[in-house]
CSV table of C-alpha atoms in Angstrom, one decimal:
chain,number,residue,atom,x,y,z
A,141,UNK,CA,-58.4,-30.9,40.8
A,142,UNK,CA,-60.0,-29.4,37.7
A,143,UNK,CA,-63.7,-29.0,37.8
A,144,UNK,CA,-65.6,-30.7,34.9
A,145,UNK,CA,-66.5,-28.2,32.3
A,146,UNK,CA,-68.3,-27.8,29.0
A,147,UNK,CA,-66.8,-24.8,27.1
A,148,UNK,CA,-67.9,-22.8,24.2
A,149,UNK,CA,-64.7,-21.4,22.7
A,150,UNK,CA,-64.2,-18.0,21.2
A,151,UNK,CA,-60.7,-17.5,19.8
A,152,UNK,CA,-59.2,-14.3,18.5
A,153,UNK,CA,-56.0,-13.9,16.5
A,154,UNK,CA,-55.9,-10.1,16.2
A,155,UNK,CA,-53.4,-7.3,16.8
A,156,UNK,CA,-52.2,-6.4,20.3
A,157,UNK,CA,-53.5,-3.5,22.3
A,158,UNK,CA,-50.4,-1.6,23.6
A,159,UNK,CA,-49.9,0.7,26.4
A,160,UNK,CA,-46.7,2.6,26.9
A,161,UNK,CA,-45.4,2.6,30.5
A,162,UNK,CA,-41.9,3.6,31.5
A,163,UNK,CA,-39.1,2.5,29.2
A,164,UNK,CA,-41.0,0.0,27.1
A,165,UNK,CA,-44.3,-0.9,25.6
A,166,UNK,CA,-46.1,-3.6,27.6
A,167,UNK,CA,-48.4,-5.7,25.6
A,168,UNK,CA,-51.5,-7.4,27.0
A,169,UNK,CA,-54.3,-9.0,25.0
A,170,UNK,CA,-57.3,-11.2,25.4
A,171,UNK,CA,-56.3,-14.1,23.2
A,172,UNK,CA,-59.1,-16.5,24.1
A,173,UNK,CA,-62.5,-16.1,25.8
A,174,UNK,CA,-64.3,-19.2,27.0
A,175,UNK,CA,-67.8,-19.4,28.4
A,176,UNK,CA,-69.2,-22.6,29.8
A,177,UNK,CA,-70.5,-24.5,32.8
A,178,UNK,CA,-68.4,-25.7,35.7
A,179,UNK,CA,-69.3,-27.7,38.9
A,180,UNK,CA,-67.8,-26.5,42.1
A,181,UNK,CA,-65.4,-28.9,43.9
A,182,UNK,CA,-66.7,-31.0,46.8
A,183,UNK,CA,-69.4,-32.9,45.0
A,184,UNK,CA,-71.6,-30.0,43.9
A,185,UNK,CA,-74.3,-31.0,41.4
A,186,UNK,CA,-75.5,-27.7,40.0
A,187,UNK,CA,-73.2,-25.9,37.6
A,188,UNK,CA,-72.0,-22.4,37.8
A,189,UNK,CA,-71.4,-20.2,34.6
A,190,UNK,CA,-67.7,-19.8,34.1
A,191,UNK,CA,-66.2,-17.1,32.0
A,192,UNK,CA,-62.4,-17.7,31.4
A,193,UNK,CA,-60.3,-15.0,29.9
A,194,UNK,CA,-56.8,-16.0,28.7
A,195,UNK,CA,-54.5,-13.1,28.7
A,196,UNK,CA,-51.3,-13.1,26.6
A,197,UNK,CA,-48.7,-10.9,28.2
A,198,UNK,CA,-45.4,-9.7,26.8
A,199,UNK,CA,-43.0,-7.6,28.8
A,200,UNK,CA,-40.4,-6.1,26.5
A,201,UNK,CA,-36.8,-6.9,27.5
A,202,UNK,CA,-35.9,-3.2,27.5
A,203,UNK,CA,-38.8,-2.1,29.8
A,204,UNK,CA,-36.6,-2.5,32.9
A,205,UNK,CA,-39.2,-4.7,34.6
A,206,UNK,CA,-39.9,-8.4,34.9
A,207,UNK,CA,-43.7,-7.9,35.1
A,208,UNK,CA,-46.5,-5.5,34.5
A,209,UNK,CA,-48.0,-4.4,37.8
A,210,UNK,CA,-51.6,-3.7,38.7
A,211,UNK,CA,-53.4,-5.1,35.6
A,212,UNK,CA,-57.1,-4.6,35.9
A,213,UNK,CA,-59.6,-6.9,34.2
A,214,UNK,CA,-63.3,-5.9,33.9
A,215,UNK,CA,-65.9,-8.1,32.4
A,216,UNK,CA,-69.3,-6.9,31.3
A,217,UNK,CA,-72.0,-9.4,30.2
A,218,UNK,CA,-75.3,-8.9,28.4
A,219,UNK,CA,-77.5,-12.0,28.5
A,220,UNK,CA,-80.5,-12.3,26.3
A,221,UNK,CA,-83.1,-14.2,28.4
A,222,UNK,CA,-85.9,-16.4,27.1
A,223,UNK,CA,-89.3,-14.8,26.8
A,224,UNK,CA,-91.8,-15.6,29.5
A,225,UNK,CA,-95.3,-16.7,28.7
A,226,UNK,CA,-96.9,-13.8,26.8
A,227,UNK,CA,-93.8,-11.7,27.3
A,228,UNK,CA,-90.7,-10.6,25.3
A,229,UNK,CA,-87.1,-11.4,25.5
A,230,UNK,CA,-85.1,-9.1,27.7
A,231,UNK,CA,-81.5,-8.4,28.5
A,232,UNK,CA,-79.8,-8.9,31.9
A,233,UNK,CA,-76.5,-7.2,32.5
A,234,UNK,CA,-73.7,-8.2,34.8
A,235,UNK,CA,-70.3,-6.6,35.5
A,236,UNK,CA,-67.3,-7.5,37.7
A,237,UNK,CA,-63.6,-6.5,38.1
A,238,UNK,CA,-60.5,-8.1,39.2
A,239,UNK,CA,-57.0,-6.6,39.6
A,240,UNK,CA,-53.9,-8.8,39.1
A,241,UNK,CA,-51.0,-8.0,41.4
A,242,UNK,CA,-48.5,-8.4,38.5
A,243,UNK,CA,-48.3,-10.4,35.3
A,244,UNK,CA,-45.0,-11.7,33.7
A,245,UNK,CA,-44.5,-12.6,30.1
A,246,UNK,CA,-46.7,-15.6,29.2
A,247,UNK,CA,-50.2,-16.6,29.9
A,248,UNK,CA,-52.5,-15.6,32.7
A,249,UNK,CA,-56.1,-16.9,33.2
A,250,UNK,CA,-58.7,-14.7,34.8
A,251,UNK,CA,-62.1,-16.3,35.6
A,252,UNK,CA,-65.5,-14.9,36.6
A,253,UNK,CA,-68.5,-16.9,37.7
A,254,UNK,CA,-72.3,-16.6,37.9
A,255,UNK,CA,-73.9,-18.8,40.6
A,256,UNK,CA,-75.9,-21.9,39.9
A,257,UNK,CA,-79.2,-20.4,41.0
A,258,UNK,CA,-79.0,-17.8,38.2
A,259,UNK,CA,-77.8,-20.4,35.7
A,260,UNK,CA,-80.9,-22.5,36.4
A,261,UNK,CA,-83.4,-19.8,36.8
A,262,UNK,CA,-82.5,-17.9,33.6
A,263,UNK,CA,-81.3,-21.0,31.5
A,264,UNK,CA,-77.9,-19.5,31.0
A,265,UNK,CA,-75.8,-21.6,28.6
A,266,UNK,CA,-73.2,-21.0,25.9
A,267,UNK,CA,-71.8,-17.7,25.1
A,268,UNK,CA,-73.7,-14.5,26.1
A,269,UNK,CA,-75.1,-12.4,23.3
A,270,UNK,CA,-73.0,-9.3,24.3
A,271,UNK,CA,-69.8,-9.1,26.3
A,272,UNK,CA,-66.8,-6.9,26.7
A,273,UNK,CA,-63.4,-7.0,28.5
A,274,UNK,CA,-61.8,-3.8,29.6
A,275,UNK,CA,-58.1,-3.9,30.6
A,276,UNK,CA,-56.1,-1.3,32.5
A,277,UNK,CA,-52.5,-1.0,33.8
A,278,UNK,CA,-52.1,0.9,36.9
A,279,UNK,CA,-55.4,2.5,36.3
A,280,UNK,CA,-54.5,3.5,32.7
A,281,UNK,CA,-57.0,2.1,30.2
A,282,UNK,CA,-55.6,-0.1,27.3
A,283,UNK,CA,-57.3,0.8,24.0
A,284,UNK,CA,-60.0,-1.8,23.2
A,285,UNK,CA,-59.1,-4.2,20.4
A,286,UNK,CA,-61.6,-6.4,18.5
A,287,UNK,CA,-60.6,-9.5,20.6
A,288,UNK,CA,-61.9,-7.7,23.7
A,289,UNK,CA,-65.6,-8.0,22.9
A,290,UNK,CA,-68.3,-10.0,21.2
A,291,UNK,CA,-68.4,-9.7,17.3
A,292,UNK,CA,-71.6,-7.7,17.6
A,293,UNK,CA,-69.7,-5.0,19.5
A,294,UNK,CA,-66.7,-4.7,17.1
A,295,UNK,CA,-68.0,-1.3,16.0
A,296,UNK,CA,-66.9,1.3,18.4
A,297,UNK,CA,-70.3,3.1,18.7
A,298,UNK,CA,-72.0,-0.2,19.5
A,299,UNK,CA,-69.5,-0.9,22.2
A,300,UNK,CA,-69.9,2.4,23.8
A,301,UNK,CA,-73.7,2.1,23.6
A,302,UNK,CA,-73.5,-1.3,25.3
A,303,UNK,CA,-71.2,-0.1,28.1
A,304,UNK,CA,-73.4,2.9,28.7
A,305,UNK,CA,-76.5,0.8,29.0
A,306,UNK,CA,-74.7,-1.8,31.1
A,307,UNK,CA,-73.2,0.8,33.5
A,308,UNK,CA,-76.7,1.6,34.8
A,309,UNK,CA,-78.5,-1.8,34.3
A,310,UNK,CA,-75.8,-3.9,35.9
A,311,UNK,CA,-76.3,-2.1,39.2
A,312,UNK,CA,-79.4,-4.2,39.8
A,313,UNK,CA,-77.2,-7.3,39.6
A,314,UNK,CA,-74.2,-5.9,41.6
A,315,UNK,CA,-72.3,-8.7,43.4
A,316,UNK,CA,-73.7,-11.6,41.3
A,317,UNK,CA,-70.9,-11.9,38.8
A,318,UNK,CA,-67.9,-12.8,41.0
A,319,UNK,CA,-64.1,-13.0,40.4
A,320,UNK,CA,-62.7,-16.5,40.9
A,321,UNK,CA,-61.2,-15.7,44.4
A,322,UNK,CA,-64.8,-15.0,45.9
A,323,UNK,CA,-66.2,-18.4,44.8
A,324,UNK,CA,-65.7,-22.1,45.6
A,325,UNK,CA,-63.3,-22.2,42.7
A,326,UNK,CA,-60.8,-20.1,44.5
A,327,UNK,CA,-58.3,-22.9,44.9
A,328,UNK,CA,-58.8,-24.3,41.4
A,329,UNK,CA,-56.5,-24.0,38.4
A,330,UNK,CA,-53.4,-22.8,40.3
A,331,UNK,CA,-51.0,-23.1,37.4
A,332,UNK,CA,-51.9,-20.1,35.4
A,333,UNK,CA,-54.1,-18.1,37.9
A,334,UNK,CA,-52.5,-14.9,39.0
A,335,UNK,CA,-52.6,-13.4,42.5
A,336,UNK,CA,-55.2,-10.7,42.9
A,337,UNK,CA,-55.4,-7.3,44.8
A,338,UNK,CA,-58.0,-7.9,47.5
A,339,UNK,CA,-59.9,-4.9,48.8
A,340,UNK,CA,-63.1,-6.3,50.2
A,341,UNK,CA,-61.8,-6.3,53.9
A,342,UNK,CA,-59.9,-2.9,53.7
A,343,UNK,CA,-61.0,-0.4,56.2
A,344,UNK,CA,-62.5,-2.9,58.6
A,345,UNK,CA,-60.8,-3.1,62.0
A,346,UNK,CA,-60.7,-6.5,63.7
A,347,UNK,CA,-63.3,-7.1,66.3
A,348,UNK,CA,-61.8,-7.6,69.8
A,349,UNK,CA,-63.5,-9.8,72.3
A,350,UNK,CA,-64.4,-8.2,75.6
A,351,UNK,CA,-62.4,-9.5,78.7
């Protein structure tokens, strides 16, 4: 069941960022970025903020592989918040990452969410003022293309400055921007949602009940 949504669409038709791995050149790009509201399944009334990243994936026939393994997707947001009484506008920063097990040629949708309490408190709606998407393959960074960020960050120096600021500022909001699999939307949109590498339980031994 698809959750009701109101989307603000950002579409890019730009060149592909390419990373060479093995025998071929695997191509992954952010073709569409959508930011909007979504109500969680089960009758929830308060909307979450949903960021949907549509990845276009091409695995060259001569690469010797049917899929690109370990594709990392990191989303960084910079929200300009309304000014409080007698105050000034300020920026809030959020960052989250997800790692796809493998992506075959075609489309893959990776989603992140901010919870309804933040949406209501900070009046989050539409597209954030600043945002970037960083892609990696097996830990190797894919060079950023213009489609991977807000228009205001198209200049390389502006992008680097934003990421530098966000790296420190987003720590205050760690754990608030969530990948889809950690939200009530985990079972939604099964058609184009990839499987993800899960690490949140690694290193924790099961608790045994005492006899």
